[in-house]
mmCIF file of C-alpha atoms in Angstrom:
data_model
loop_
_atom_site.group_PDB
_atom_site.id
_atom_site.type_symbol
_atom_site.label_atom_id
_atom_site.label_comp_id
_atom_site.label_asym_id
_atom_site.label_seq_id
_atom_site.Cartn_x
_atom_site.Cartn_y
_atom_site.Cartn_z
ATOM 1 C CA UNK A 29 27.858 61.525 2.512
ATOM 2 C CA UNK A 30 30.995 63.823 2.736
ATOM 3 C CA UNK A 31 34.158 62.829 5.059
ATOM 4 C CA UNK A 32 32.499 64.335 7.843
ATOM 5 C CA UNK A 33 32.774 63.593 11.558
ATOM 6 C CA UNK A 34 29.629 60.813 11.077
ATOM 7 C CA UNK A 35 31.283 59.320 8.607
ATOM 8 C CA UNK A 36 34.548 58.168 10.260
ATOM 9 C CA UNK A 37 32.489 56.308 12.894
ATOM 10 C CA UNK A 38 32.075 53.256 11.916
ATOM 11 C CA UNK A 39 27.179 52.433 11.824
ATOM 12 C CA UNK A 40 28.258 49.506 14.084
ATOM 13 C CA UNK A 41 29.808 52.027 16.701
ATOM 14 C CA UNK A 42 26.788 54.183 16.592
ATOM 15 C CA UNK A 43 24.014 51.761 17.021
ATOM 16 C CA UNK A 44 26.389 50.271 20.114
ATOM 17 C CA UNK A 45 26.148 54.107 21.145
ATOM 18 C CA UNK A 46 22.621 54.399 20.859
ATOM 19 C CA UNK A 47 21.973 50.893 22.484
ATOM 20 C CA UNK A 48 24.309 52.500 25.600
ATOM 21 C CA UNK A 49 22.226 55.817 25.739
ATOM 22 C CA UNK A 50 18.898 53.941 26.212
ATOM 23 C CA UNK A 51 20.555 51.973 28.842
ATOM 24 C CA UNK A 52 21.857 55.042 30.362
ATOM 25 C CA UNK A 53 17.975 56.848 29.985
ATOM 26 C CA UNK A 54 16.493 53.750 31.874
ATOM 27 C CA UNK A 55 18.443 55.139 34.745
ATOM 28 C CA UNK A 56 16.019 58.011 34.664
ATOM 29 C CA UNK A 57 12.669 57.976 36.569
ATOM 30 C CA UNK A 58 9.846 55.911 34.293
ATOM 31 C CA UNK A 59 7.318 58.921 35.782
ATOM 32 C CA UNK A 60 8.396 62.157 34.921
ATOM 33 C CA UNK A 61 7.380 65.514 33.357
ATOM 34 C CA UNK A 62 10.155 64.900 30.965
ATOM 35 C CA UNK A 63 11.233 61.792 28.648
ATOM 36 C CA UNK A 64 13.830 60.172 29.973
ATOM 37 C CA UNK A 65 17.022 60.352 27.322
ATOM 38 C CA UNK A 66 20.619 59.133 27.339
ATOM 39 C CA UNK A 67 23.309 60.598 25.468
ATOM 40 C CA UNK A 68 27.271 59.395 24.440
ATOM 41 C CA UNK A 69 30.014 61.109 23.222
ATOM 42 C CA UNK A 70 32.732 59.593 20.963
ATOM 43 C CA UNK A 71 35.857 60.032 19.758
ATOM 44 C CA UNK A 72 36.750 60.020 15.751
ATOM 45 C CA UNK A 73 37.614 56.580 16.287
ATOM 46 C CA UNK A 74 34.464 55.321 17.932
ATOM 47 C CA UNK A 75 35.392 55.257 21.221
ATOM 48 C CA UNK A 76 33.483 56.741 23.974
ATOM 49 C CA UNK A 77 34.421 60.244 25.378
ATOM 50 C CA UNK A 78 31.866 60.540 28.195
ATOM 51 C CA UNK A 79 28.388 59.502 28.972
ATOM 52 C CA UNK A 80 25.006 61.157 29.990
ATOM 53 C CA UNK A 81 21.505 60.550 31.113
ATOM 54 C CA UNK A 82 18.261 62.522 32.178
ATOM 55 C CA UNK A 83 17.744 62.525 35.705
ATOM 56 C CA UNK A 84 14.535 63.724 36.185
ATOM 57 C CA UNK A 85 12.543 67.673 35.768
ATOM 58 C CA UNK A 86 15.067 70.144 37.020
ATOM 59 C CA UNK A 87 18.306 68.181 36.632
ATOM 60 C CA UNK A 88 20.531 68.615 34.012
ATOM 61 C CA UNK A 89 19.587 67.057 30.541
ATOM 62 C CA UNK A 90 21.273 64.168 29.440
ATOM 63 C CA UNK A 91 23.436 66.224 26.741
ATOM 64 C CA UNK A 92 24.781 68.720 29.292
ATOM 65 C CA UNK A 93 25.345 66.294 31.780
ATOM 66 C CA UNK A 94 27.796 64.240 28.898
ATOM 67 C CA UNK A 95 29.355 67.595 27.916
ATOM 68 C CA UNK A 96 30.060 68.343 31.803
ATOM 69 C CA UNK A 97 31.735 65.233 32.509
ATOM 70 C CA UNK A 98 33.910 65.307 28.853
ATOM 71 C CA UNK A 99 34.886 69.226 29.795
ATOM 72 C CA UNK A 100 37.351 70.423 26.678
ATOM 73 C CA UNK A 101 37.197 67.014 25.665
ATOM 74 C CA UNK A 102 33.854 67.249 23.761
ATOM 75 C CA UNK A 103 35.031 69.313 20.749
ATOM 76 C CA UNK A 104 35.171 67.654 17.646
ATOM 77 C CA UNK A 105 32.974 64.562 19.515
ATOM 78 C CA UNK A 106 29.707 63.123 17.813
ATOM 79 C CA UNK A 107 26.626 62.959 20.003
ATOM 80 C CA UNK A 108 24.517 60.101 19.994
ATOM 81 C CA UNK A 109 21.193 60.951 21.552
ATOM 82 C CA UNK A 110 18.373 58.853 21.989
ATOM 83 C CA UNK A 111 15.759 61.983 21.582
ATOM 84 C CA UNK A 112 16.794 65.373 19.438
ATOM 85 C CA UNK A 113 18.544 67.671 21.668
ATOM 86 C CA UNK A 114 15.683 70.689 22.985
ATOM 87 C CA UNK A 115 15.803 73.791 21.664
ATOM 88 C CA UNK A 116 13.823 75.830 23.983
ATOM 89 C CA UNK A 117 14.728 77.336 27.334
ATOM 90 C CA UNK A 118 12.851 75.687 30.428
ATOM 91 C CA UNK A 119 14.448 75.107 33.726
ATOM 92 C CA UNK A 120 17.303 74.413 31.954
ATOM 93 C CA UNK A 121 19.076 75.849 29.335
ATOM 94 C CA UNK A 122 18.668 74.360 25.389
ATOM 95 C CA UNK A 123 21.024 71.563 24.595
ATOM 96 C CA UNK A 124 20.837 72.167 21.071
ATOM 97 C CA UNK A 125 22.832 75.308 21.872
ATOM 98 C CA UNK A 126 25.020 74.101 24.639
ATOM 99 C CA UNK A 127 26.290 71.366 22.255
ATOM 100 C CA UNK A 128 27.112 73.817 19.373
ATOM 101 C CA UNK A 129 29.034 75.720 22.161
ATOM 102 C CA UNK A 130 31.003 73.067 23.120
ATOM 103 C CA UNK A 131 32.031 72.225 19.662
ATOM 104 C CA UNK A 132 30.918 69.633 19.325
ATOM 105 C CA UNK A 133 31.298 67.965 15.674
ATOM 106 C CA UNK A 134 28.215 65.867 14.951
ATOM 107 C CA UNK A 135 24.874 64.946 16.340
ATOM 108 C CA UNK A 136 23.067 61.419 15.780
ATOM 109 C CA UNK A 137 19.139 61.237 17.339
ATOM 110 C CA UNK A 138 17.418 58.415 17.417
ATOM 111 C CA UNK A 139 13.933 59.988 17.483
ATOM 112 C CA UNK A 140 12.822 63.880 16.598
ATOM 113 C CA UNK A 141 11.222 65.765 19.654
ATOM 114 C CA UNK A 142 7.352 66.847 18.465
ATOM 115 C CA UNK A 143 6.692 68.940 21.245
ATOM 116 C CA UNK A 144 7.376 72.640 21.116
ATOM 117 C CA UNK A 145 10.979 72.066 23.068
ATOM 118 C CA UNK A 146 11.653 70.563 19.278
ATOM 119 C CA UNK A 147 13.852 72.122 16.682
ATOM 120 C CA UNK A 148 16.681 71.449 17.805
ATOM 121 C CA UNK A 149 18.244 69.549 15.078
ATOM 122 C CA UNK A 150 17.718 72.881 13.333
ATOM 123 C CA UNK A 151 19.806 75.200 15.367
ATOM 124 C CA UNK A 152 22.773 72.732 15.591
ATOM 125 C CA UNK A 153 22.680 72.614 11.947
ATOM 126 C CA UNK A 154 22.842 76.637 11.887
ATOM 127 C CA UNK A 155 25.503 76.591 14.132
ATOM 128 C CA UNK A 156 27.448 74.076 12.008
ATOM 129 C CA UNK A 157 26.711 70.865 13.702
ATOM 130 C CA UNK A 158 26.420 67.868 10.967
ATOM 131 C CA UNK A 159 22.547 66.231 12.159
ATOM 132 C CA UNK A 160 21.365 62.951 11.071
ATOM 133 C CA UNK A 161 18.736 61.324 12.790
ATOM 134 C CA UNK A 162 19.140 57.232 12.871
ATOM 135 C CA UNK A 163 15.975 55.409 14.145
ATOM 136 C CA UNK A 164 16.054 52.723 17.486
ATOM 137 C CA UNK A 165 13.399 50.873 18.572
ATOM 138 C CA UNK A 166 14.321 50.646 22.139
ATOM 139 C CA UNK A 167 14.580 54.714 21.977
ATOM 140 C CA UNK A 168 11.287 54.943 20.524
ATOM 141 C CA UNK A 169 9.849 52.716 23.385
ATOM 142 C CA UNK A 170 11.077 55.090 25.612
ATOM 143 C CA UNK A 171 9.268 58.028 24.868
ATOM 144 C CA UNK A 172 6.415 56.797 23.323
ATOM 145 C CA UNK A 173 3.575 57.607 26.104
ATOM 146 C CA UNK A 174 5.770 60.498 26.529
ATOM 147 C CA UNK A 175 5.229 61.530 23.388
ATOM 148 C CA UNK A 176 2.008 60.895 22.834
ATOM 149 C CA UNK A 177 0.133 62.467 25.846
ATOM 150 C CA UNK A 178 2.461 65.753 24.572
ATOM 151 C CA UNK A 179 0.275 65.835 21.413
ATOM 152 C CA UNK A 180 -2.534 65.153 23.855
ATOM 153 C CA UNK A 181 -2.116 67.642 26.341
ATOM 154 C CA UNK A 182 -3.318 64.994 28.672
ATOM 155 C CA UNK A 183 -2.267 61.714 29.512
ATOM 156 C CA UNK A 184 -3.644 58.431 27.454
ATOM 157 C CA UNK A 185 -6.289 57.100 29.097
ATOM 158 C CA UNK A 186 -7.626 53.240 28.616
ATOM 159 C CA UNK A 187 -10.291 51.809 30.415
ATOM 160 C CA UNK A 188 -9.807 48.499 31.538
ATOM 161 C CA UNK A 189 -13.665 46.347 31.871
ATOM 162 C CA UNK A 190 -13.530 42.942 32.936
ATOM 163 C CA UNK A 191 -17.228 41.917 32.266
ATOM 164 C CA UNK A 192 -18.952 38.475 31.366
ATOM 165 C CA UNK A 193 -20.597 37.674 28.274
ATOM 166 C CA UNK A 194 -23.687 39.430 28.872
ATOM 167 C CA UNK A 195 -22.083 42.527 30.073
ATOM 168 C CA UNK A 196 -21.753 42.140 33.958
ATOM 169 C CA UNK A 197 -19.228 43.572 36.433
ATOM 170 C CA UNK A 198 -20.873 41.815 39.385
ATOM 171 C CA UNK A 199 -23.503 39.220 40.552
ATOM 172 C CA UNK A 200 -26.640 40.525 42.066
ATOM 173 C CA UNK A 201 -25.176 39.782 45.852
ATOM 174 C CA UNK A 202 -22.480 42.137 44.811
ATOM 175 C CA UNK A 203 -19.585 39.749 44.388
ATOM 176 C CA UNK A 204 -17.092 40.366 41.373
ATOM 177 C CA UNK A 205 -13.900 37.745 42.166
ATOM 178 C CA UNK A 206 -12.993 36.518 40.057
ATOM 179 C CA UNK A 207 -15.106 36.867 36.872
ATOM 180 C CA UNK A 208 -11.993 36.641 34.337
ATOM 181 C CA UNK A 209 -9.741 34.067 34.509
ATOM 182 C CA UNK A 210 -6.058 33.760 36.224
ATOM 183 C CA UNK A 211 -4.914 34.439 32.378
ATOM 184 C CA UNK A 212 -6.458 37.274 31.999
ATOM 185 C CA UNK A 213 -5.369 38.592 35.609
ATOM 186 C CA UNK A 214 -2.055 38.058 34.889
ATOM 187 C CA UNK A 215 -2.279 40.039 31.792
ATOM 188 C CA UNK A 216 -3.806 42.531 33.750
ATOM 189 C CA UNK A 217 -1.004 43.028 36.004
ATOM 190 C CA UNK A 218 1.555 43.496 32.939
ATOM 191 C CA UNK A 219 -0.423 46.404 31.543
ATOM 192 C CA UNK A 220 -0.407 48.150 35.602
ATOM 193 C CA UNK A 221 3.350 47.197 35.117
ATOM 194 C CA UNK A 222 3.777 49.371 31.710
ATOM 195 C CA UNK A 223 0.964 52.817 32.534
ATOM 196 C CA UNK A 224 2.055 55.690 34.915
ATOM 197 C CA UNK A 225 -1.100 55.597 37.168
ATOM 198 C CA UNK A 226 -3.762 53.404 37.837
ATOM 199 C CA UNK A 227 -7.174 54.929 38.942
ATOM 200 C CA UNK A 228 -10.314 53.969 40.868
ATOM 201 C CA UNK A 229 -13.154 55.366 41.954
ATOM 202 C CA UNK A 230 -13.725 55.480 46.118
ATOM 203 C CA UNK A 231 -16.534 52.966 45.316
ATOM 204 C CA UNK A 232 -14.793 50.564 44.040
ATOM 205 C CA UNK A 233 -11.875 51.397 46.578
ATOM 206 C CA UNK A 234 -14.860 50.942 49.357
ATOM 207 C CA UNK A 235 -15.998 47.421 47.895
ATOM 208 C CA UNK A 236 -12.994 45.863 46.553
ATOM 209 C CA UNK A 237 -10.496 47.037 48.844
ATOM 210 C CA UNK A 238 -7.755 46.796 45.888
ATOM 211 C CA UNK A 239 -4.258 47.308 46.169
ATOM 212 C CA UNK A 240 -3.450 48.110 42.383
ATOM 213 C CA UNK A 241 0.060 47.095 42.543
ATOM 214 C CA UNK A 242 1.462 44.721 39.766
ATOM 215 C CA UNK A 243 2.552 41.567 40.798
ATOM 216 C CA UNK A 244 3.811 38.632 38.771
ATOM 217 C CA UNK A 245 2.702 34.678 39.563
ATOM 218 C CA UNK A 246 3.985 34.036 42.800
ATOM 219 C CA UNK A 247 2.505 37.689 43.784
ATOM 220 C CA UNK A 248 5.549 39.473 44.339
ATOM 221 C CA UNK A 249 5.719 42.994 43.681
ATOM 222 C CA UNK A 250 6.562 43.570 39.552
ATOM 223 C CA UNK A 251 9.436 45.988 39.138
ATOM 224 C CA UNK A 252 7.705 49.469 37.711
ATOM 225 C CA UNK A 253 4.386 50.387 39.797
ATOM 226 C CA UNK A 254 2.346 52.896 38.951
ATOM 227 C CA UNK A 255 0.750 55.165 40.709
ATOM 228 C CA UNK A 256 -2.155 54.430 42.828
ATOM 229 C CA UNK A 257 -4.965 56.945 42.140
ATOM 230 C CA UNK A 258 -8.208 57.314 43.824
ATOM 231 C CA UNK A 259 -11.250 59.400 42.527
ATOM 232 C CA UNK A 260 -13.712 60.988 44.580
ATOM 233 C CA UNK A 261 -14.484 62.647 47.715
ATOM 234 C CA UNK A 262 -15.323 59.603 50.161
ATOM 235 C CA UNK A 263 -12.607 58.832 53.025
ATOM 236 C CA UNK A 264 -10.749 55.486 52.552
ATOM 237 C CA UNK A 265 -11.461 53.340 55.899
ATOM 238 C CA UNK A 266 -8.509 52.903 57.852
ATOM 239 C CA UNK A 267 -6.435 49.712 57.763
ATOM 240 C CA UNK A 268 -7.623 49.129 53.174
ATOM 241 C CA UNK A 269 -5.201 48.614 51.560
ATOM 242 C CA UNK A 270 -4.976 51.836 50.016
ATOM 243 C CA UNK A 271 -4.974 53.886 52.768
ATOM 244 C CA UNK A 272 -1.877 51.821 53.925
ATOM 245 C CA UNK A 273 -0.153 53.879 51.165
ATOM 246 C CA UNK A 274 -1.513 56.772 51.994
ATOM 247 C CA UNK A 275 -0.071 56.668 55.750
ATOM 248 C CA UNK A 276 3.471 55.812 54.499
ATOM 249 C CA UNK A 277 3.571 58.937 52.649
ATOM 250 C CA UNK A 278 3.728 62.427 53.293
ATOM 251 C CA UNK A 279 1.217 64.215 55.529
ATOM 252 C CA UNK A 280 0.149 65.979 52.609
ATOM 253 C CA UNK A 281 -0.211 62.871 50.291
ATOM 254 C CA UNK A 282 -3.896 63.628 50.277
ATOM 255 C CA UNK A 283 -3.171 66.319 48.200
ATOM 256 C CA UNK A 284 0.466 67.219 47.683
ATOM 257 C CA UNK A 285 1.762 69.712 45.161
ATOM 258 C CA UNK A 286 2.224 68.567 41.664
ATOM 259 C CA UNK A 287 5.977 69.334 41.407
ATOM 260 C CA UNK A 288 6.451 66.639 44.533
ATOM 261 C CA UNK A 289 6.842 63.604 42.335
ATOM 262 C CA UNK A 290 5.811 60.302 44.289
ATOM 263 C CA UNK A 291 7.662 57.608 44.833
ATOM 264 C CA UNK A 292 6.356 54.448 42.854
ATOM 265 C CA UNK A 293 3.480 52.537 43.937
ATOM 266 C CA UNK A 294 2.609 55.577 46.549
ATOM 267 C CA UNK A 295 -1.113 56.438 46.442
ATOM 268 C CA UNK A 296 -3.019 59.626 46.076
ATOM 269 C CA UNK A 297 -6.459 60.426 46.806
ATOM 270 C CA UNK A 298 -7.905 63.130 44.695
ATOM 271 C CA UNK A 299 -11.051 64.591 46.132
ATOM 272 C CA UNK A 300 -13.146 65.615 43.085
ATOM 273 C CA UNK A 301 -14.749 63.908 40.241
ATOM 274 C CA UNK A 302 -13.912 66.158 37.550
ATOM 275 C CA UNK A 303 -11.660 63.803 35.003
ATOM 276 C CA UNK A 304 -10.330 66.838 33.557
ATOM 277 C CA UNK A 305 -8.537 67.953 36.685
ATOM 278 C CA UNK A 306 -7.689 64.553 37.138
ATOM 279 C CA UNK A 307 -5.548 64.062 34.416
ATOM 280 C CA UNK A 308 -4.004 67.496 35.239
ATOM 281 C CA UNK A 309 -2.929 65.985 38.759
ATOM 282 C CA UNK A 310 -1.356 63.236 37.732
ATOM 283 C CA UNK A 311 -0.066 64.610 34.148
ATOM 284 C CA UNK A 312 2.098 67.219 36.828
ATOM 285 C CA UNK A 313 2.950 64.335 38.395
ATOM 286 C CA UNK A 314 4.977 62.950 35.502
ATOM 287 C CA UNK A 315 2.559 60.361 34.329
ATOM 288 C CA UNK A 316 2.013 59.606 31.183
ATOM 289 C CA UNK A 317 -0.674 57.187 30.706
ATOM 290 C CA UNK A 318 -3.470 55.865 32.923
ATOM 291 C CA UNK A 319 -5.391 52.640 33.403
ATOM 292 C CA UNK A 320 -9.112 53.074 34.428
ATOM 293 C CA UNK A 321 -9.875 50.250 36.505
ATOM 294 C CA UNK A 322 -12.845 51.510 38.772
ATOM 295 C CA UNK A 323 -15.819 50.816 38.141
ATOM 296 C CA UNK A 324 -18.456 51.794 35.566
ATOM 297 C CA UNK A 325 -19.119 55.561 37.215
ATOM 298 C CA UNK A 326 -15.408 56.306 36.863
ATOM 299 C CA UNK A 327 -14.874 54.663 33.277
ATOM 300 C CA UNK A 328 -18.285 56.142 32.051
ATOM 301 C CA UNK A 329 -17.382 59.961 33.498
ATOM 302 C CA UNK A 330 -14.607 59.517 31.778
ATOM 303 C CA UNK A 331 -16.131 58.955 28.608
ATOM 304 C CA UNK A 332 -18.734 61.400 28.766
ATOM 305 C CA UNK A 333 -15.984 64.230 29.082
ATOM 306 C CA UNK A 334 -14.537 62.527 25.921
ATOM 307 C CA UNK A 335 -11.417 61.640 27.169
ATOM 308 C CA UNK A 336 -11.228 57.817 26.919
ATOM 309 C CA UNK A 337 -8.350 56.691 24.265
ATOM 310 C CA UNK A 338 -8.643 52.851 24.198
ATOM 311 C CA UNK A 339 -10.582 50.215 26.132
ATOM 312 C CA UNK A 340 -9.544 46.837 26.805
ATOM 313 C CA UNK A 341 -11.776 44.317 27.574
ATOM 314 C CA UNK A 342 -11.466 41.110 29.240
ATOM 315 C CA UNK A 343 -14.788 39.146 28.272
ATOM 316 C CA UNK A 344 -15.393 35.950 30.236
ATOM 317 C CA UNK A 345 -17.118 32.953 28.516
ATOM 318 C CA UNK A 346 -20.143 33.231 32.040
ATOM 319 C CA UNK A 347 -23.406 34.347 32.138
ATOM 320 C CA UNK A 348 -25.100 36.244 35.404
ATOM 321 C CA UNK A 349 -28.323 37.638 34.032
ATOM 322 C CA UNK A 350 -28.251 39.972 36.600
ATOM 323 C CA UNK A 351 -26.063 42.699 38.382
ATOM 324 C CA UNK A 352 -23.943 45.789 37.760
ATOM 325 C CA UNK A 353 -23.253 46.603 33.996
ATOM 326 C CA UNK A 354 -19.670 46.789 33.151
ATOM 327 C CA UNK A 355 -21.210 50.314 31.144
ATOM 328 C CA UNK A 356 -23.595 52.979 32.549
ATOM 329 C CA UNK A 357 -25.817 55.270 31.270
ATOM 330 C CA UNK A 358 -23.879 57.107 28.199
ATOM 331 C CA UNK A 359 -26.611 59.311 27.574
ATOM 332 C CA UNK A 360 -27.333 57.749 24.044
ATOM 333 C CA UNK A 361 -31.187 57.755 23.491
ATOM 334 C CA UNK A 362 -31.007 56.295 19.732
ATOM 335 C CA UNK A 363 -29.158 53.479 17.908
ATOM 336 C CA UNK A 364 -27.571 56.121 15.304
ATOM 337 C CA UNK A 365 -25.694 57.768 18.314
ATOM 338 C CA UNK A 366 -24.370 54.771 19.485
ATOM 339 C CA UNK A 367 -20.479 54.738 20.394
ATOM 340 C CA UNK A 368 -18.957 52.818 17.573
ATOM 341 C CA UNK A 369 -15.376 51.207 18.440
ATOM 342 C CA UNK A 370 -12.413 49.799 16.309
ATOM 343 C CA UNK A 371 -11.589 46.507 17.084
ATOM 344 C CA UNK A 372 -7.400 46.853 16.971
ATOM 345 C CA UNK A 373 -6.907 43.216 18.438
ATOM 346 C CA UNK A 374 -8.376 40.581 19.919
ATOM 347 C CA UNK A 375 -5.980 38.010 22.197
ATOM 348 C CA UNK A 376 -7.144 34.968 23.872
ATOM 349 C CA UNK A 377 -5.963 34.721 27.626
ATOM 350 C CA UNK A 378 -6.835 30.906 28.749
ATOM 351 C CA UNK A 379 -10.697 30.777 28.281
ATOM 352 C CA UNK A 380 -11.498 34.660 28.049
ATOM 353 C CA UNK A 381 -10.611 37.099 25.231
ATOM 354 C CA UNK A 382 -9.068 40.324 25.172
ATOM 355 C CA UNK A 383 -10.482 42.957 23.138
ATOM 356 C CA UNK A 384 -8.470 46.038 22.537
ATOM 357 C CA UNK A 385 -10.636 48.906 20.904
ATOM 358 C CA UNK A 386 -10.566 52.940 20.036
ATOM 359 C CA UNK A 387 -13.195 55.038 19.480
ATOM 360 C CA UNK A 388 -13.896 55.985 16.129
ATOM 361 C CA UNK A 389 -14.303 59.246 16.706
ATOM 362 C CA UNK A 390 -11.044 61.102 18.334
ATOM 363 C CA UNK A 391 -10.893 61.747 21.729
ATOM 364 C CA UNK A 392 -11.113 65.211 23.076
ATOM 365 C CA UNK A 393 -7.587 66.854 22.813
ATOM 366 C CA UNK A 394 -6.925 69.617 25.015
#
């Protein structure tokens, strides 16, 4: 490397920079059209010149917002960005170009933007911006679901089945708590504590009166909720759970716009039972990735349109004989059409197992 701007800051400075800008992005909302990013601006020397961070769709991005609070101060800086700086014009303007504008020296970016607001490490090297890209794993965690439901065109979907060994949801009497074991519940919690939205059906909102949150041990609330989703066109009764979020929320929760992002944990009833416009809903929303955790009619509509990514299975070591299959009717009349999975893992959660799978075949990309 030449005795460039990069290469009078010291590698120690700029992985403390990069560690700072995912720091800063955290301050972001988790569920948002756009990824959260964070960006710093240092000196020659290594020390920092001002600091930036995402704030959510419509604010300004976390490049412009470090190049407004440096002011002349930013030329001859390095950026260090934990996502490439956009190239394209949306609400806001490209920070690719706004950095090049502002003189800006160098440009270090922890992970390249695939989406079509990428290229930006392009344009600042046109307009004589020295780019390197330097990978971070806590960067990359970031925008991962991000990321991935933007080469989706959808958010990632997994289906969540908690089933006993023979393939039961429920006893015959219609009781279901608790097949899995404390374990496996509290695993279940962690995974509502890491997706955007969780969704059920109004059937199983009418029989299990759920409350989808994510709680830890002692049952207090986990930091991150998702979003509570349910599917279908049945009224919640008044007083479930659910519907408790629904009251605290806006008159029009029941069906707000899409740009009116909720606040965490709120709930939103979506009265169809097309999955397709479901994902559209909540993908507006800013969500990313969603946990199935209805029933089989939700999980298995979901299928059928093709748009099931993983499932994860929590298999209790019980037999019932009889009751509610954890999978319904697929429409699979011969044993060389059945579904075949991939087994990625397999985890043991006190006496049940957890079973994380993909279909073999890809699911439908929009």
């Amino acid at each position: 490397m030449t005795a460039t701007q990069q290469s009078t800051i010291a590698d120690a400075a700029l992985r403390r920079a990069l560690d700072r800008g995912v720091d800063l992005a955290r301050l972001g909302p988790a569920r948002d059209p756009n990824p959260r990013v964070g960006c710093v601006l240092l000196a020659p020397d290594g020390s920092v010149v001002a600091e930036g961070a995402h704030g959510g769709a419509g604010t300004p991005h976390a490049e412009t917002a470090a190049l407004a609070a440096a002011g002349q101060a930013a030329r001859g800086t390095t950026a260090v960005v934990t996502l490439e700086p956009c190239a394209h014009h949306g609400r806001t303007p490209p920070c690719a170009a706004a950095l090049v504008e502002a003189g800006v020296a160098a440009v270090v970016y922890a992970v390249p933007d695939v989406t079509t607001a990428g290229g930006g490490a392009q344009v600042l090297a046109a307009g004589g911006v020295e780019v390197r890209q330097q990978p971070h794993p806590g960067a990359e965690d970031l925008v991962a679901d991000w990321a991935r439901a933007a080469r989706l065109g959808r958010p990632h979907v997994t289906w969540k089945i908690a089933s006993t060994l023979d393939g039961r949801v429920a006893a015959a009497d219609g009781t279901s708590r608790w097949i899995t074991s404390p374990q496996a519940r509290r695993a279940a919690h962690a995974v509502r504590e890491q997706v955007g939205a969780v969704l059920v059906g109004t059937g199983t909102a009418l029989a299990d009166d759920p409350s989808l949150t994510a709680r830890d041990d002692t049952g207090a609330l986990l930091p991150e909720q998702p979003l509570r989703v349910v599917v279908g066109t049945r009224d919640l009764p008044a007083g479930s759970q659910l519907s408790r979020g629904l009251a605290g929320a806006a008159p029009t929760a029941d069906r707000t716009s899409p740009a009116d992002t909720p606040h965490p944990g709120e709930v939103v009833h979506l009265r169809t039972h097309d999955p397709t416009e479901v994902l559209a809903d909540v993908r507006a929303r800013g969500v990313h990735s969603v946990l199935l955790e209805g029933g089989p009619t939700l999980g298995g509509a979901f299928w059928r349109a093709g748009l099931v990514d993983e499932l994860l299975v929590h298999l209790a070591p019980a037999l019932l004989g009889a009751g509610p299959h954890a999978i319904p009717d697929l429409g699979i009349g011969t044993m060389a059409d059945a579904a075949r999975l991939e087994l990625v893992e397999v985890t043991r959660l006190g006496p049940d197992l957890q079973l994380r799978l993909r279909p073999t075949r890809p699911a439908q990309e929009e």
